[in-house]
PDB file of C-alpha atoms in Angstrom:
ATOM      1  CA  MET A   1       4.407 100.479 157.279  1.00 79.00           C
ATOM      2  CA  ASP A   2       6.211 103.705 158.147  1.00 92.00           C
ATOM      3  CA  GLU A   3       7.440 106.267 155.639  1.00 90.00           C
ATOM      4  CA  VAL A   4      11.136 105.335 155.962  1.00 89.00           C
ATOM      5  CA  THR A   5      10.368 101.672 155.263  1.00 92.00           C
ATOM      6  CA  GLU A   6       8.282 102.629 152.236  1.00 93.00           C
ATOM      7  CA  GLN A   7      11.086 104.835 150.927  1.00 92.00           C
ATOM      8  CA  LEU A   8      13.617 102.020 151.372  1.00 94.00           C
ATOM      9  CA  ASN A   9      11.287  99.594 149.579  1.00 95.00           C
ATOM     10  CA  ARG A  10      10.934 101.946 146.609  1.00 95.00           C
ATOM     11  CA  ALA A  11      14.676 102.617 146.448  1.00 95.00           C
ATOM     12  CA  PHE A  12      15.729  98.971 146.581  1.00 96.00           C
ATOM     13  CA  ALA A  13      12.999  98.001 144.090  1.00 96.00           C
ATOM     14  CA  ALA A  14      14.147 100.728 141.700  1.00 97.00           C
ATOM     15  CA  LEU A  15      17.751  99.551 141.948  1.00 96.00           C
ATOM     16  CA  ALA A  16      16.779  95.926 141.278  1.00 97.00           C
ATOM     17  CA  ASP A  17      16.820  96.736 137.553  1.00 97.00           C
ATOM     18  CA  PRO A  18      20.291  96.707 135.920  1.00 97.00           C
ATOM     19  CA  THR A  19      19.462  99.574 133.548  1.00 96.00           C
ATOM     20  CA  ARG A  20      18.445 101.787 136.455  1.00 97.00           C
ATOM     21  CA  ARG A  21      21.596 100.841 138.379  1.00 97.00           C
ATOM     22  CA  ASP A  22      23.607 101.838 135.318  1.00 96.00           C
ATOM     23  CA  LEU A  23      21.748 105.139 135.092  1.00 97.00           C
ATOM     24  CA  VAL A  24      22.551 105.839 138.741  1.00 96.00           C
ATOM     25  CA  ALA A  25      26.222 104.982 138.157  1.00 95.00           C
ATOM     26  CA  ARG A  26      26.356 107.362 135.196  1.00 95.00           C
ATOM     27  CA  LEU A  27      24.600 110.133 137.127  1.00 95.00           C
ATOM     28  CA  ALA A  28      27.135 109.743 139.945  1.00 94.00           C
ATOM     29  CA  GLY A  29      29.685 111.164 137.521  1.00 93.00           C
ATOM     30  CA  ALA A  30      27.616 114.048 136.173  1.00 93.00           C
ATOM     31  CA  ASP A  31      24.077 115.285 135.709  1.00 93.00           C
ATOM     32  CA  ALA A  32      22.537 114.462 132.340  1.00 93.00           C
ATOM     33  CA  THR A  33      19.334 114.976 130.410  1.00 92.00           C
ATOM     34  CA  VAL A  34      17.112 112.000 129.584  1.00 92.00           C
ATOM     35  CA  GLY A  35      18.305 112.289 125.981  1.00 92.00           C
ATOM     36  CA  GLU A  36      21.938 112.086 127.096  1.00 93.00           C
ATOM     37  CA  LEU A  37      21.131 109.156 129.352  1.00 94.00           C
ATOM     38  CA  ALA A  38      19.372 107.336 126.506  1.00 94.00           C
ATOM     39  CA  GLN A  39      22.307 107.527 124.049  1.00 93.00           C
ATOM     40  CA  PRO A  40      24.145 104.290 124.949  1.00 92.00           C
ATOM     41  CA  TYR A  41      21.003 102.147 125.131  1.00 91.00           C
ATOM     42  CA  GLY A  42      19.162 100.369 122.367  1.00 88.00           C
ATOM     43  CA  MET A  43      15.832 101.596 123.679  1.00 90.00           C
ATOM     44  CA  SER A  44      13.558 104.516 123.032  1.00 93.00           C
ATOM     45  CA  LEU A  45      13.798 107.853 124.759  1.00 93.00           C
ATOM     46  CA  GLN A  46      10.383 107.095 126.249  1.00 95.00           C
ATOM     47  CA  ALA A  47      11.647 103.827 127.781  1.00 96.00           C
ATOM     48  CA  VAL A  48      14.631 105.572 129.391  1.00 95.00           C
ATOM     49  CA  SER A  49      12.301 108.303 130.603  1.00 94.00           C
ATOM     50  CA  LYS A  50      10.196 105.638 132.335  1.00 96.00           C
ATOM     51  CA  HIS A  51      13.322 104.283 134.066  1.00 97.00           C
ATOM     52  CA  VAL A  52      14.181 107.810 135.216  1.00 96.00           C
ATOM     53  CA  LYS A  53      10.628 108.252 136.487  1.00 96.00           C
ATOM     54  CA  VAL A  54      10.938 105.091 138.628  1.00 97.00           C
ATOM     55  CA  LEU A  55      14.207 106.413 140.060  1.00 97.00           C
ATOM     56  CA  GLU A  56      12.553 109.776 140.668  1.00 95.00           C
ATOM     57  CA  GLU A  57       9.563 108.206 142.454  1.00 95.00           C
ATOM     58  CA  ALA A  58      12.015 106.255 144.617  1.00 95.00           C
ATOM     59  CA  GLY A  59      13.678 109.539 145.585  1.00 94.00           C
ATOM     60  CA  LEU A  60      16.996 108.557 144.014  1.00 95.00           C
ATOM     61  CA  VAL A  61      17.074 111.267 141.357  1.00 96.00           C
ATOM     62  CA  VAL A  62      15.610 114.722 140.837  1.00 93.00           C
ATOM     63  CA  ARG A  63      14.857 116.428 137.528  1.00 89.00           C
ATOM     64  CA  SER A  64      15.614 120.126 137.531  1.00 82.00           C
ATOM     65  CA  LYS A  65      13.933 122.622 135.309  1.00 76.00           C
ATOM     66  CA  GLU A  66      16.507 124.861 133.679  1.00 68.00           C
ATOM     67  CA  ALA A  67      14.775 126.438 130.689  1.00 61.00           C
ATOM     68  CA  GLN A  68      14.714 123.857 127.871  1.00 71.00           C
ATOM     69  CA  ARG A  69      17.293 121.593 129.500  1.00 76.00           C
ATOM     70  CA  ARG A  70      15.964 119.354 132.273  1.00 83.00           C
ATOM     71  CA  PRO A  71      19.010 117.639 133.781  1.00 90.00           C
ATOM     72  CA  VAL A  72      18.620 114.661 136.081  1.00 92.00           C
ATOM     73  CA  HIS A  73      20.827 114.461 139.147  1.00 91.00           C
ATOM     74  CA  LEU A  74      21.246 112.086 142.080  1.00 89.00           C
ATOM     75  CA  ASP A  75      19.704 112.869 145.457  1.00 89.00           C
ATOM     76  CA  ALA A  76      22.190 111.619 148.075  1.00 85.00           C
ATOM     77  CA  GLU A  77      19.679 111.692 150.947  1.00 87.00           C
ATOM     78  CA  VAL A  78      18.058 108.381 149.999  1.00 89.00           C
ATOM     79  CA  PHE A  79      21.479 106.788 149.529  1.00 90.00           C
ATOM     80  CA  ASP A  80      22.350 107.848 153.091  1.00 91.00           C
ATOM     81  CA  LEU A  81      19.169 106.177 154.320  1.00 91.00           C
ATOM     82  CA  MET A  82      19.992 102.996 152.399  1.00 93.00           C
ATOM     83  CA  THR A  83      23.572 103.008 153.700  1.00 93.00           C
ATOM     84  CA  LYS A  84      22.385 103.301 157.304  1.00 93.00           C
ATOM     85  CA  TRP A  85      19.973 100.399 156.801  1.00 92.00           C
ATOM     86  CA  ILE A  86      22.658  98.209 155.222  1.00 94.00           C
ATOM     87  CA  GLU A  87      25.239  99.170 157.858  1.00 95.00           C
ATOM     88  CA  ARG A  88      22.876  98.196 160.681  1.00 92.00           C
ATOM     89  CA  TYR A  89      22.536  94.646 159.374  1.00 92.00           C
ATOM     90  CA  ARG A  90      26.212  94.434 158.454  1.00 92.00           C
ATOM     91  CA  ARG A  91      27.137  95.259 162.078  1.00 93.00           C
ATOM     92  CA  GLU A  92      24.665  92.681 163.408  1.00 93.00           C
ATOM     93  CA  ALA A  93      26.092  89.995 161.126  1.00 92.00           C
ATOM     94  CA  GLU A  94      29.650  90.943 162.087  1.00 93.00           C
ATOM     95  CA  GLN A  95      28.789  90.689 165.800  1.00 93.00           C
ATOM     96  CA  ARG A  96      27.239  87.266 165.201  1.00 92.00           C
ATOM     97  CA  TYR A  97      30.409  86.078 163.456  1.00 91.00           C
ATOM     98  CA  GLN A  98      32.554  87.453 166.285  1.00 93.00           C
ATOM     99  CA  ARG A  99      30.472  85.475 168.806  1.00 93.00           C
ATOM    100  CA  LEU A 100      30.860  82.357 166.655  1.00 92.00           C
ATOM    101  CA  ASP A 101      34.629  82.898 166.457  1.00 91.00           C
ATOM    102  CA  ALA A 102      34.769  83.184 170.266  1.00 90.00           C
ATOM    103  CA  VAL A 103      32.831  79.901 170.677  1.00 91.00           C
ATOM    104  CA  LEU A 104      35.109  78.145 168.183  1.00 91.00           C
ATOM    105  CA  ASP A 105      38.197  79.489 169.983  1.00 90.00           C
ATOM    106  CA  ARG A 106      36.880  78.184 173.328  1.00 90.00           C
ATOM    107  CA  MET A 107      36.151  74.810 171.714  1.00 90.00           C
ATOM    108  CA  ALA A 108      39.667  74.651 170.266  1.00 88.00           C
ATOM    109  CA  VAL A 109      41.167  75.426 173.687  1.00 88.00           C
ATOM    110  CA  SER A 110      38.945  72.781 175.327  1.00 85.00           C
ATOM    111  CA  GLU A 111      39.941  70.188 172.746  1.00 82.00           C
ATOM    112  CA  GLY A 112      43.585  71.076 173.324  1.00 76.00           C
ATOM    113  CA  ASP A 113      43.146  70.477 177.075  1.00 69.00           C
ATOM    114  CA  THR A 114      41.417  67.133 176.426  1.00 64.00           C
ATOM    115  CA  SER A 115      44.114  65.873 174.059  1.00 60.00           C
ATOM    116  CA  GLU A 116      46.816  66.815 176.600  1.00 60.00           C
ATOM    117  CA  ASP A 117      44.965  64.828 179.293  1.00 58.00           C
ATOM    118  CA  GLN A 118      44.796  61.763 177.060  1.00 60.00           C
ATOM    119  CA  THR A 119      48.526  61.809 176.260  1.00 57.00           C
ATOM    120  CA  SER A 120      49.575  61.910 179.923  1.00 54.00           C
TER     121      SER A 120
END
């Protein structure tokens, strides 16, 4: 498996968890420390830190080192990669539906011709 596929696998796996998706949503608004991220959850700081680590290993977030404060922030590069992957399959599905619509339109026209022939 190539590196891009591995990165996509890690990113989608990390986002499969609702807590991690919520963390990402919160980090989209502003950087935060693990302690700040942990506040609204009924789980330990260590548990939230593990969630952040999974997101970090997936390349979705980066922890900076600013003296005592270690804010976590989103890394948009992986989201761009995920968006491109999703968009590729969205376009393919859309093209398939357009082809189906064209077939159905041709069938409707053919049925219209047949019903006109029968009424004559």
